[in-house]
Amino acid sequence: MVRPNDHTADAGHAPAPAGPLVVAVPDGAPDDLGAADRDGRPTTLELAATPALDDLVASGRPRRVTTIPEGLPAGTEVGLAGLLGLTVDEPAARGRLEAAACGEPLEAGEAAWRLDLDPPEAPPADAVAAIGRALAARGARVRALGGHRLLLVGPAAWGDGPPGPHQTGEPLENLVGGPLAEAAEAAACALRRSGVDARVWPWGRVGGAHGSAPAVLGREVDVVAGSPAAAGLAALAGASVHQVPTAALDTGEIAALVREAPSDAMLLVHDGRPDEAAHAGEPPAKVAAVETFDATIVAPVAAALRERGAGSLLVCADHGCDPATRSHTRAPVPAVTWHPAARTSREGEAAPRATERAVAALPAEPVAELVAALAGGSLRTRGALAGATGPRGGGVVAS
Ligand SMILES: [Zn+2]
């Protein structure tokens, strides 16, 4: 479950806190507060009933956290890296994350891209095999990732692909040419011969050096990942990864992970459901997803930490995603830090909530530094994760 540490303890760092650090991540949970105000609507976090989270805020500390550094795109590739304590110079390449998530090795000189079928339908196995034969002649290979998603591995010299089909309204022909476009066309031809009529969209930057050693975090890090991007990022960061479909996050298993985590470990639980509902443009579904996150992740994690009487908890989204625009947001996100002995006196104050509006006046804290401080200054990275470099370990945030 938790893989053995392969680093030596850094002398001179502050002693680790007495229990595990748990980070619970509702992907994309905050809305765009400015857009909500213009439309005169409450945000998802304001609408959702989140008794477990409210309880943490009452005795813990609400915060406002910058998860997307200036100049970087808002997304899990950037925001979740920060929640793993990594500082990010550029987002990890999407195809590389997908390859890491499914354990597909990349050789020197190779890169990975996503290939998405449009309209989104899952190709039958014989069609995937036909694509594989067509692309083998070009020195590339494919692998089914589930649903309409395929992984393409080929020469890194093919270069960057365009953004994902959901991120642009442009026709593919305007965005990519050369061998990557030709490979996508060959894949579409192979599909047609197998009776599947779909366009094939290759996407994702190449980015970063390949084949480098994974980064090593200063704590043993266990990640429950609710999406391939989260799983790939955690794998590249050197964490041990449990990838589970977001609908199947098991409350009992999560509580057991918290109960059994070594006291110097970090456990990150990522829930992709709020982001999925926001991309689908379904506000009620997003409210339901946030309520599910509260009931099935925050509540059991807090209960398990109370039972241990030790450890600490950070609840923080990786970025926002507004259900009206269906797009990611880069504003600082509301968050809360809490530990089982936390007692904040709020006499005469209304109970605060961790919503966009409620934390709007707080100073924004950079996420990697906050995580490093919560980890007792021991969180650090070594080696090279493309697009994410450290260490920020030892960086202490005034609390
Ligand atoms: Zn998203």
mmCIF file of C-alpha atoms and ligand atoms in Angstrom:
data_model
loop_
_atom_site.group_PDB
_atom_site.id
_atom_site.type_symbol
_atom_site.label_atom_id
_atom_site.label_comp_id
_atom_site.label_asym_id
_atom_site.label_seq_id
_atom_site.Cartn_x
_atom_site.Cartn_y
_atom_site.Cartn_z
ATOM 1 C CA MET A 1 0.000 0.000 0.000
ATOM 2 C CA VAL A 2 2.667 2.445 1.059
ATOM 3 C CA ARG A 3 5.937 1.754 -0.605
ATOM 4 C CA PRO A 4 9.131 1.894 1.420
ATOM 5 C CA ASN A 5 10.920 5.191 1.602
ATOM 6 C CA ASP A 6 14.042 5.320 -0.476
ATOM 7 C CA HIS A 7 15.486 8.510 0.863
ATOM 8 C CA THR A 8 17.483 9.371 3.909
ATOM 9 C CA ALA A 9 16.030 11.747 6.453
ATOM 10 C CA ASP A 10 17.228 15.294 6.152
ATOM 11 C CA ALA A 11 18.952 16.439 9.282
ATOM 12 C CA GLY A 12 18.039 19.902 10.375
ATOM 13 C CA HIS A 13 14.415 19.784 9.265
ATOM 14 C CA ALA A 14 11.671 20.395 11.769
ATOM 15 C CA PRO A 15 10.394 17.151 13.307
ATOM 16 C CA ALA A 16 7.477 15.617 11.418
ATOM 17 C CA PRO A 17 4.061 16.072 12.998
ATOM 18 C CA ALA A 18 2.818 13.207 15.137
ATOM 19 C CA GLY A 19 0.516 11.724 12.536
ATOM 20 C CA PRO A 20 -0.084 11.379 8.821
ATOM 21 C CA LEU A 21 -0.848 14.378 6.660
ATOM 22 C CA VAL A 22 -4.030 13.772 4.692
ATOM 23 C CA VAL A 23 -4.843 15.970 1.712
ATOM 24 C CA ALA A 24 -8.386 15.670 0.341
ATOM 25 C CA VAL A 25 -8.868 17.181 -3.111
ATOM 26 C CA PRO A 26 -12.288 17.912 -4.648
ATOM 27 C CA ASP A 27 -11.129 18.422 -8.250
ATOM 28 C CA GLY A 28 -12.508 21.638 -9.709
ATOM 29 C CA ALA A 29 -14.927 22.267 -6.798
ATOM 30 C CA PRO A 30 -14.798 26.093 -6.636
ATOM 31 C CA ASP A 31 -16.829 28.104 -9.159
ATOM 32 C CA ASP A 32 -15.845 31.398 -10.761
ATOM 33 C CA LEU A 33 -16.983 33.832 -8.035
ATOM 34 C CA GLY A 34 -16.907 36.834 -10.393
ATOM 35 C CA ALA A 35 -19.109 35.058 -12.950
ATOM 36 C CA ALA A 36 -21.477 33.839 -10.211
ATOM 37 C CA ASP A 37 -21.829 37.400 -8.887
ATOM 38 C CA ARG A 38 -22.522 38.745 -12.384
ATOM 39 C CA ASP A 39 -25.216 36.078 -12.881
ATOM 40 C CA GLY A 40 -26.598 36.685 -9.368
ATOM 41 C CA ARG A 41 -26.254 33.004 -8.443
ATOM 42 C CA PRO A 42 -24.711 31.338 -5.394
ATOM 43 C CA THR A 43 -21.661 29.154 -5.996
ATOM 44 C CA THR A 44 -21.683 25.367 -5.833
ATOM 45 C CA LEU A 45 -19.800 25.440 -2.529
ATOM 46 C CA GLU A 46 -22.397 27.841 -1.104
ATOM 47 C CA LEU A 47 -25.294 25.668 -2.290
ATOM 48 C CA ALA A 48 -23.882 22.302 -1.251
ATOM 49 C CA ALA A 49 -24.640 20.860 2.198
ATOM 50 C CA THR A 50 -21.188 19.942 3.542
ATOM 51 C CA PRO A 51 -21.590 19.212 7.263
ATOM 52 C CA ALA A 52 -18.243 17.394 7.594
ATOM 53 C CA LEU A 53 -16.300 20.233 5.954
ATOM 54 C CA ASP A 54 -18.203 22.881 7.970
ATOM 55 C CA ASP A 55 -17.252 21.014 11.123
ATOM 56 C CA LEU A 56 -13.553 21.195 10.188
ATOM 57 C CA VAL A 57 -13.790 24.892 9.425
ATOM 58 C CA ALA A 58 -15.463 25.540 12.794
ATOM 59 C CA SER A 59 -12.502 24.216 14.790
ATOM 60 C CA GLY A 60 -9.748 24.444 12.188
ATOM 61 C CA ARG A 61 -8.556 27.226 9.949
ATOM 62 C CA PRO A 62 -10.117 28.428 6.700
ATOM 63 C CA ARG A 63 -7.579 29.452 4.070
ATOM 64 C CA ARG A 64 -7.270 30.847 0.594
ATOM 65 C CA VAL A 65 -4.708 28.974 -1.478
ATOM 66 C CA THR A 66 -3.016 29.746 -4.798
ATOM 67 C CA THR A 67 -2.808 26.435 -6.653
ATOM 68 C CA ILE A 68 -2.151 27.790 -10.168
ATOM 69 C CA PRO A 69 1.028 29.890 -10.344
ATOM 70 C CA GLU A 70 1.117 32.957 -12.581
ATOM 71 C CA GLY A 71 1.549 32.096 -16.256
ATOM 72 C CA LEU A 72 0.609 28.406 -15.972
ATOM 73 C CA PRO A 73 -2.616 26.865 -17.270
ATOM 74 C CA ALA A 74 -5.309 26.007 -14.711
ATOM 75 C CA GLY A 75 -5.622 22.240 -14.496
ATOM 76 C CA THR A 76 -4.952 19.139 -12.458
ATOM 77 C CA GLU A 77 -1.487 18.795 -14.050
ATOM 78 C CA VAL A 78 -0.456 22.016 -12.296
ATOM 79 C CA GLY A 79 -2.718 22.239 -9.237
ATOM 80 C CA LEU A 80 -2.295 18.681 -8.045
ATOM 81 C CA ALA A 81 1.494 18.899 -8.427
ATOM 82 C CA GLY A 82 1.427 21.757 -5.921
ATOM 83 C CA LEU A 83 -0.725 19.708 -3.558
ATOM 84 C CA LEU A 84 1.978 17.024 -3.736
ATOM 85 C CA GLY A 85 4.422 19.689 -2.546
ATOM 86 C CA LEU A 86 6.084 20.123 -5.939
ATOM 87 C CA THR A 87 6.864 23.494 -7.414
ATOM 88 C CA VAL A 88 5.857 23.685 -11.041
ATOM 89 C CA ASP A 89 7.571 25.505 -13.882
ATOM 90 C CA GLU A 90 5.442 24.021 -16.644
ATOM 91 C CA PRO A 91 2.632 21.471 -16.604
ATOM 92 C CA ALA A 92 3.651 17.846 -17.040
ATOM 93 C CA ALA A 93 2.827 16.657 -20.551
ATOM 94 C CA ARG A 94 -0.607 15.035 -20.665
ATOM 95 C CA GLY A 95 0.435 11.987 -22.697
ATOM 96 C CA ARG A 96 3.306 11.361 -20.318
ATOM 97 C CA LEU A 97 0.874 11.423 -17.385
ATOM 98 C CA GLU A 98 -1.410 8.971 -19.168
ATOM 99 C CA ALA A 99 1.539 6.661 -19.915
ATOM 100 C CA ALA A 100 2.658 6.788 -16.267
ATOM 101 C CA ALA A 101 -0.914 6.166 -15.066
ATOM 102 C CA CYS A 102 -1.230 2.956 -17.088
ATOM 103 C CA GLY A 103 2.375 1.831 -16.629
ATOM 104 C CA GLU A 104 3.363 2.162 -20.308
ATOM 105 C CA PRO A 105 7.133 2.619 -20.393
ATOM 106 C CA LEU A 106 8.614 5.309 -22.648
ATOM 107 C CA GLU A 107 11.996 4.556 -24.204
ATOM 108 C CA ALA A 108 14.598 7.237 -24.897
ATOM 109 C CA GLY A 109 13.481 9.328 -27.845
ATOM 110 C CA GLU A 110 9.807 8.436 -27.366
ATOM 111 C CA ALA A 111 6.905 10.627 -26.361
ATOM 112 C CA ALA A 112 3.249 9.978 -25.598
ATOM 113 C CA TRP A 113 0.055 11.710 -26.696
ATOM 114 C CA ARG A 114 -3.640 11.113 -26.164
ATOM 115 C CA LEU A 115 -5.716 9.986 -29.136
ATOM 116 C CA ASP A 116 -9.398 10.757 -28.601
ATOM 117 C CA LEU A 117 -12.211 9.447 -30.776
ATOM 118 C CA ASP A 118 -14.722 12.084 -31.832
ATOM 119 C CA PRO A 119 -17.621 11.480 -31.439
ATOM 120 C CA PRO A 120 -16.583 9.895 -28.150
ATOM 121 C CA GLU A 121 -17.219 6.181 -28.378
ATOM 122 C CA ALA A 122 -15.174 3.209 -27.233
ATOM 123 C CA PRO A 123 -13.553 1.377 -30.184
ATOM 124 C CA PRO A 124 -13.862 -2.446 -30.160
ATOM 125 C CA ALA A 125 -10.665 -4.372 -29.407
ATOM 126 C CA ASP A 126 -10.205 -5.449 -33.051
ATOM 127 C CA ALA A 127 -10.338 -1.795 -34.130
ATOM 128 C CA VAL A 128 -7.642 -0.884 -31.581
ATOM 129 C CA ALA A 129 -5.550 -3.776 -32.928
ATOM 130 C CA ALA A 130 -6.063 -2.473 -36.484
ATOM 131 C CA ILE A 131 -4.857 0.982 -35.417
ATOM 132 C CA GLY A 132 -1.872 -0.675 -33.760
ATOM 133 C CA ARG A 133 -0.920 -2.440 -37.006
ATOM 134 C CA ALA A 134 -1.327 0.765 -39.012
ATOM 135 C CA LEU A 135 0.863 2.758 -36.637
ATOM 136 C CA ALA A 136 3.536 0.096 -36.097
ATOM 137 C CA ALA A 137 4.721 0.867 -39.639
ATOM 138 C CA ARG A 138 5.368 4.417 -38.464
ATOM 139 C CA GLY A 139 7.344 3.369 -35.394
ATOM 140 C CA ALA A 140 4.445 4.028 -33.007
ATOM 141 C CA ARG A 141 2.121 1.988 -30.796
ATOM 142 C CA VAL A 142 -1.308 2.494 -29.227
ATOM 143 C CA ARG A 143 -3.019 1.297 -26.117
ATOM 144 C CA ALA A 144 -6.690 1.552 -25.129
ATOM 145 C CA LEU A 145 -7.202 3.702 -22.030
ATOM 146 C CA GLY A 146 -10.909 3.039 -21.638
ATOM 147 C CA GLY A 147 -13.846 4.742 -23.308
ATOM 148 C CA HIS A 148 -12.979 6.897 -26.302
ATOM 149 C CA ARG A 149 -9.405 7.439 -25.109
ATOM 150 C CA LEU A 150 -6.267 5.860 -26.551
ATOM 151 C CA LEU A 151 -2.612 6.340 -25.693
ATOM 152 C CA LEU A 152 -0.237 6.939 -28.620
ATOM 153 C CA VAL A 153 3.494 6.369 -28.100
ATOM 154 C CA GLY A 154 5.816 7.377 -30.903
ATOM 155 C CA PRO A 155 8.941 9.361 -31.794
ATOM 156 C CA ALA A 156 9.315 12.473 -29.637
ATOM 157 C CA ALA A 157 10.359 14.286 -32.826
ATOM 158 C CA TRP A 158 6.683 14.279 -33.866
ATOM 159 C CA GLY A 159 6.405 17.236 -31.526
ATOM 160 C CA ASP A 160 3.623 18.879 -29.544
ATOM 161 C CA GLY A 161 0.002 18.079 -30.297
ATOM 162 C CA PRO A 162 -2.808 20.624 -30.036
ATOM 163 C CA PRO A 163 -4.874 21.094 -26.857
ATOM 164 C CA GLY A 164 -7.555 18.520 -26.101
ATOM 165 C CA PRO A 165 -10.708 18.571 -28.258
ATOM 166 C CA HIS A 166 -12.750 19.937 -25.326
ATOM 167 C CA GLN A 167 -10.389 22.889 -24.914
ATOM 168 C CA THR A 168 -10.705 24.379 -28.373
ATOM 169 C CA GLY A 169 -13.363 25.080 -30.957
ATOM 170 C CA GLU A 170 -10.851 25.002 -33.832
ATOM 171 C CA PRO A 171 -10.895 22.261 -36.490
ATOM 172 C CA LEU A 172 -8.030 19.825 -35.977
ATOM 173 C CA GLU A 173 -6.531 20.624 -39.425
ATOM 174 C CA ASN A 174 -5.863 24.187 -38.249
ATOM 175 C CA LEU A 175 -3.984 22.986 -35.198
ATOM 176 C CA VAL A 176 -1.651 20.162 -36.182
ATOM 177 C CA GLY A 177 0.155 18.881 -39.254
ATOM 178 C CA GLY A 178 3.159 16.669 -40.005
ATOM 179 C CA PRO A 179 3.702 13.082 -38.822
ATOM 180 C CA LEU A 180 1.440 13.426 -35.746
ATOM 181 C CA ALA A 181 -1.506 14.477 -37.934
ATOM 182 C CA GLU A 182 -0.640 11.733 -40.452
ATOM 183 C CA ALA A 183 -0.601 9.144 -37.653
ATOM 184 C CA ALA A 184 -4.037 10.347 -36.487
ATOM 185 C CA GLU A 185 -5.354 10.094 -40.061
ATOM 186 C CA ALA A 186 -3.908 6.562 -40.402
ATOM 187 C CA ALA A 187 -5.657 5.650 -37.137
ATOM 188 C CA ALA A 188 -8.958 7.072 -38.439
ATOM 189 C CA CYS A 189 -8.581 5.041 -41.674
ATOM 190 C CA ALA A 190 -7.932 1.859 -39.689
ATOM 191 C CA LEU A 191 -11.051 2.605 -37.622
ATOM 192 C CA ARG A 192 -13.169 3.087 -40.755
ATOM 193 C CA ARG A 193 -11.968 -0.245 -42.129
ATOM 194 C CA SER A 194 -13.118 -1.790 -38.815
ATOM 195 C CA GLY A 195 -16.547 -0.188 -39.235
ATOM 196 C CA VAL A 196 -16.064 2.708 -36.790
ATOM 197 C CA ASP A 197 -16.598 6.162 -38.295
ATOM 198 C CA ALA A 198 -14.888 8.655 -35.998
ATOM 199 C CA ARG A 199 -12.327 11.405 -36.177
ATOM 200 C CA VAL A 200 -9.137 10.829 -34.215
ATOM 201 C CA TRP A 201 -7.777 13.807 -32.282
ATOM 202 C CA PRO A 202 -4.114 13.582 -31.183
ATOM 203 C CA TRP A 203 -3.286 15.967 -28.347
ATOM 204 C CA GLY A 204 -0.939 16.952 -25.562
ATOM 205 C CA ARG A 205 2.447 18.573 -25.494
ATOM 206 C CA VAL A 206 5.600 16.451 -25.625
ATOM 207 C CA GLY A 207 7.333 18.525 -22.956
ATOM 208 C CA GLY A 208 10.107 17.725 -20.531
ATOM 209 C CA ALA A 209 12.873 15.163 -20.533
ATOM 210 C CA HIS A 210 11.855 11.521 -20.779
ATOM 211 C CA GLY A 211 13.246 8.558 -18.978
ATOM 212 C CA SER A 212 14.519 10.581 -16.028
ATOM 213 C CA ALA A 213 14.390 9.194 -12.504
ATOM 214 C CA PRO A 214 11.102 9.808 -10.713
ATOM 215 C CA ALA A 215 11.047 12.500 -8.102
ATOM 216 C CA VAL A 216 11.181 11.280 -4.551
ATOM 217 C CA LEU A 217 9.070 12.983 -1.951
ATOM 218 C CA GLY A 218 10.409 13.417 1.555
ATOM 219 C CA ARG A 219 7.450 11.561 2.961
ATOM 220 C CA GLU A 220 6.029 8.252 1.876
ATOM 221 C CA VAL A 221 3.164 9.382 -0.307
ATOM 222 C CA ASP A 222 0.103 7.303 -1.034
ATOM 223 C CA VAL A 223 -2.342 8.698 -3.580
ATOM 224 C CA VAL A 224 -5.913 7.632 -4.228
ATOM 225 C CA ALA A 225 -6.429 9.056 -7.711
ATOM 226 C CA GLY A 226 -9.840 9.589 -9.233
ATOM 227 C CA SER A 227 -8.589 10.392 -12.746
ATOM 228 C CA PRO A 228 -5.756 9.253 -15.043
ATOM 229 C CA ALA A 229 -4.135 12.710 -14.908
ATOM 230 C CA ALA A 230 -4.018 12.539 -11.105
ATOM 231 C CA ALA A 231 -2.721 8.964 -11.172
ATOM 232 C CA GLY A 232 -0.022 9.759 -13.730
ATOM 233 C CA LEU A 233 1.150 12.849 -11.898
ATOM 234 C CA ALA A 234 1.349 10.966 -8.603
ATOM 235 C CA ALA A 235 3.228 8.078 -10.246
ATOM 236 C CA LEU A 236 5.754 10.465 -11.831
ATOM 237 C CA ALA A 237 6.188 12.144 -8.438
ATOM 238 C CA GLY A 238 7.210 8.823 -6.925
ATOM 239 C CA ALA A 239 4.025 8.225 -4.915
ATOM 240 C CA SER A 240 2.359 4.852 -4.656
ATOM 241 C CA VAL A 241 -0.895 5.128 -6.535
ATOM 242 C CA HIS A 242 -4.304 3.532 -6.227
ATOM 243 C CA GLN A 243 -6.236 4.516 -9.313
ATOM 244 C CA VAL A 244 -9.961 4.067 -8.807
ATOM 245 C CA PRO A 245 -12.913 5.192 -10.897
ATOM 246 C CA THR A 246 -14.285 8.250 -9.114
ATOM 247 C CA ALA A 247 -17.698 6.647 -8.763
ATOM 248 C CA ALA A 248 -16.114 3.765 -6.871
ATOM 249 C CA LEU A 249 -14.185 5.613 -4.164
ATOM 250 C CA ASP A 250 -14.705 3.288 -1.229
ATOM 251 C CA THR A 251 -15.395 5.025 2.079
ATOM 252 C CA GLY A 252 -14.251 2.090 4.187
ATOM 253 C CA GLU A 253 -11.029 1.689 2.232
ATOM 254 C CA ILE A 254 -10.224 5.385 2.560
ATOM 255 C CA ALA A 255 -10.806 5.279 6.332
ATOM 256 C CA ALA A 256 -8.557 2.200 6.542
ATOM 257 C CA LEU A 257 -5.796 3.969 4.597
ATOM 258 C CA VAL A 258 -5.946 6.839 7.115
ATOM 259 C CA ARG A 259 -6.014 4.490 10.094
ATOM 260 C CA GLU A 260 -3.046 2.475 8.812
ATOM 261 C CA ALA A 261 -0.905 5.265 7.318
ATOM 262 C CA PRO A 262 2.530 5.533 8.976
ATOM 263 C CA SER A 263 2.656 8.682 11.075
ATOM 264 C CA ASP A 264 5.265 10.245 8.803
ATOM 265 C CA ALA A 265 3.312 9.475 5.623
ATOM 266 C CA MET A 266 1.180 11.651 3.417
ATOM 267 C CA LEU A 267 -2.072 10.406 1.922
ATOM 268 C CA LEU A 268 -3.710 12.360 -0.877
ATOM 269 C CA VAL A 269 -7.274 11.483 -1.853
ATOM 270 C CA HIS A 270 -8.326 13.005 -5.167
ATOM 271 C CA ASP A 271 -11.981 13.067 -6.251
ATOM 272 C CA GLY A 272 -12.568 13.939 -9.906
ATOM 273 C CA ARG A 273 -16.375 14.144 -9.713
ATOM 274 C CA PRO A 274 -16.938 17.887 -9.109
ATOM 275 C CA ASP A 275 -14.741 18.727 -12.120
ATOM 276 C CA GLU A 276 -16.545 16.206 -14.322
ATOM 277 C CA ALA A 277 -19.942 17.690 -13.391
ATOM 278 C CA ALA A 278 -18.672 21.229 -14.045
ATOM 279 C CA HIS A 279 -17.327 20.275 -17.505
ATOM 280 C CA ALA A 280 -20.683 18.692 -18.255
ATOM 281 C CA GLY A 281 -22.314 22.062 -17.462
ATOM 282 C CA GLU A 282 -24.612 20.525 -14.866
ATOM 283 C CA PRO A 283 -24.850 22.755 -11.746
ATOM 284 C CA PRO A 284 -27.135 20.389 -9.733
ATOM 285 C CA ALA A 285 -24.812 17.453 -10.504
ATOM 286 C CA LYS A 286 -21.849 19.525 -9.312
ATOM 287 C CA VAL A 287 -23.620 20.316 -6.029
ATOM 288 C CA ALA A 288 -24.346 16.596 -5.611
ATOM 289 C CA ALA A 289 -20.687 15.752 -6.376
ATOM 290 C CA VAL A 290 -19.433 18.180 -3.703
ATOM 291 C CA GLU A 291 -21.922 16.741 -1.203
ATOM 292 C CA THR A 292 -20.735 13.221 -2.084
ATOM 293 C CA PHE A 293 -17.101 14.302 -1.569
ATOM 294 C CA ASP A 294 -18.053 15.683 1.854
ATOM 295 C CA ALA A 295 -19.941 12.565 2.943
ATOM 296 C CA THR A 296 -17.716 9.875 1.459
ATOM 297 C CA ILE A 297 -14.228 11.375 1.788
ATOM 298 C CA VAL A 298 -14.059 14.299 4.241
ATOM 299 C CA ALA A 299 -16.284 12.638 6.867
ATOM 300 C CA PRO A 300 -14.473 9.257 7.036
ATOM 301 C CA VAL A 301 -11.008 10.873 6.852
ATOM 302 C CA ALA A 302 -11.825 13.239 9.742
ATOM 303 C CA ALA A 303 -13.375 10.398 11.749
ATOM 304 C CA ALA A 304 -10.283 8.219 11.260
ATOM 305 C CA LEU A 305 -7.963 11.059 12.315
ATOM 306 C CA ARG A 306 -10.131 11.742 15.391
ATOM 307 C CA GLU A 307 -9.893 8.044 16.233
ATOM 308 C CA ARG A 308 -6.074 8.239 15.937
ATOM 309 C CA GLY A 309 -5.988 11.512 17.861
ATOM 310 C CA ALA A 310 -3.127 12.529 15.581
ATOM 311 C CA GLY A 311 -2.329 13.750 12.105
ATOM 312 C CA SER A 312 -3.576 16.689 10.123
ATOM 313 C CA LEU A 313 -5.909 17.334 7.230
ATOM 314 C CA LEU A 314 -5.888 19.787 4.344
ATOM 315 C CA VAL A 315 -9.010 19.998 2.215
ATOM 316 C CA CYS A 316 -8.154 21.938 -0.928
ATOM 317 C CA ALA A 317 -9.207 21.824 -4.582
ATOM 318 C CA ASP A 318 -6.534 21.684 -7.284
ATOM 319 C CA HIS A 319 -8.301 24.492 -9.217
ATOM 320 C CA GLY A 320 -11.807 25.762 -9.850
ATOM 321 C CA CYS A 321 -14.151 24.795 -12.702
ATOM 322 C CA ASP A 322 -17.316 26.765 -13.299
ATOM 323 C CA PRO A 323 -20.430 24.841 -14.418
ATOM 324 C CA ALA A 324 -21.699 27.894 -16.365
ATOM 325 C CA THR A 325 -18.543 28.295 -18.472
ATOM 326 C CA ARG A 326 -17.502 24.601 -18.221
ATOM 327 C CA SER A 327 -13.946 25.936 -17.917
ATOM 328 C CA HIS A 328 -11.192 25.772 -15.340
ATOM 329 C CA THR A 329 -10.532 28.863 -13.219
ATOM 330 C CA ARG A 330 -7.201 30.090 -11.882
ATOM 331 C CA ALA A 331 -8.345 32.108 -8.860
ATOM 332 C CA PRO A 332 -7.071 31.075 -5.409
ATOM 333 C CA VAL A 333 -9.303 28.340 -3.969
ATOM 334 C CA PRO A 334 -10.972 28.111 -0.549
ATOM 335 C CA ALA A 335 -9.406 25.490 1.712
ATOM 336 C CA VAL A 336 -9.265 24.382 5.339
ATOM 337 C CA THR A 337 -6.560 22.951 7.567
ATOM 338 C CA TRP A 338 -7.504 20.970 10.644
ATOM 339 C CA HIS A 339 -6.115 18.513 13.166
ATOM 340 C CA PRO A 340 -7.968 16.452 15.786
ATOM 341 C CA ALA A 341 -6.928 18.710 18.680
ATOM 342 C CA ALA A 342 -7.806 21.923 16.828
ATOM 343 C CA ARG A 343 -9.981 24.286 18.833
ATOM 344 C CA THR A 344 -10.554 27.695 17.421
ATOM 345 C CA SER A 345 -12.552 30.030 19.566
ATOM 346 C CA ARG A 346 -15.041 31.935 17.472
ATOM 347 C CA GLU A 347 -17.187 33.453 20.196
ATOM 348 C CA GLY A 348 -19.777 35.774 18.804
ATOM 349 C CA GLU A 349 -18.767 35.014 15.203
ATOM 350 C CA ALA A 350 -20.965 33.301 12.658
ATOM 351 C CA ALA A 351 -19.597 29.843 11.828
ATOM 352 C CA PRO A 352 -17.375 30.335 8.776
ATOM 353 C CA ARG A 353 -17.528 28.121 5.713
ATOM 354 C CA ALA A 354 -14.833 27.281 3.211
ATOM 355 C CA THR A 355 -16.490 28.987 0.251
ATOM 356 C CA GLU A 356 -15.061 31.309 -2.399
ATOM 357 C CA ARG A 357 -16.820 34.335 -0.851
ATOM 358 C CA ALA A 358 -16.129 33.455 2.792
ATOM 359 C CA VAL A 359 -12.342 33.347 2.280
ATOM 360 C CA ALA A 360 -12.149 36.188 -0.266
ATOM 361 C CA ALA A 361 -10.527 38.599 2.205
ATOM 362 C CA LEU A 362 -7.827 36.149 3.404
ATOM 363 C CA PRO A 363 -4.283 36.451 2.034
ATOM 364 C CA ALA A 364 -3.545 33.890 -0.702
ATOM 365 C CA GLU A 365 -0.962 31.253 0.264
ATOM 366 C CA PRO A 366 1.131 29.352 -2.331
ATOM 367 C CA VAL A 367 0.078 25.708 -2.216
ATOM 368 C CA ALA A 368 3.478 23.969 -2.296
ATOM 369 C CA GLU A 369 4.725 26.048 0.639
ATOM 370 C CA LEU A 370 1.565 25.372 2.627
ATOM 371 C CA VAL A 371 1.876 21.620 2.039
ATOM 372 C CA ALA A 372 5.585 21.708 2.976
ATOM 373 C CA ALA A 373 4.754 23.520 6.208
ATOM 374 C CA LEU A 374 1.966 21.064 7.043
ATOM 375 C CA ALA A 375 4.361 18.186 6.356
ATOM 376 C CA GLY A 376 6.658 19.558 9.024
ATOM 377 C CA GLY A 377 9.121 20.942 6.512
ATOM 378 C CA SER A 378 10.082 17.445 5.405
ATOM 379 C CA LEU A 379 8.362 17.428 2.055
ATOM 380 C CA ARG A 380 10.866 17.774 -0.740
ATOM 381 C CA THR A 381 11.623 16.411 -4.152
ATOM 382 C CA ARG A 382 14.676 14.911 -5.710
ATOM 383 C CA GLY A 383 15.301 13.893 -9.293
ATOM 384 C CA ALA A 384 13.381 15.229 -12.211
ATOM 385 C CA LEU A 385 9.684 15.271 -12.877
ATOM 386 C CA ALA A 386 9.123 16.942 -16.221
ATOM 387 C CA GLY A 387 7.428 20.207 -15.569
ATOM 388 C CA ALA A 388 7.683 20.019 -11.811
ATOM 389 C CA THR A 389 10.820 20.753 -9.882
ATOM 390 C CA GLY A 390 11.605 21.087 -6.230
ATOM 391 C CA PRO A 391 12.403 21.380 -3.552
ATOM 392 C CA ARG A 392 10.244 23.744 -1.645
ATOM 393 C CA GLY A 393 10.769 21.425 1.332
ATOM 394 C CA GLY A 394 11.801 23.237 4.450
ATOM 395 C CA GLY A 395 9.942 26.280 3.288
ATOM 396 C CA VAL A 396 7.858 27.318 6.236
ATOM 397 C CA VAL A 397 4.697 29.335 6.014
ATOM 398 C CA ALA A 398 3.885 31.529 8.965
ATOM 399 C CA SER A 399 0.743 30.128 10.531
HETATM 400 ZN ZN ZN B 1 -11.173 19.632 -15.622
#
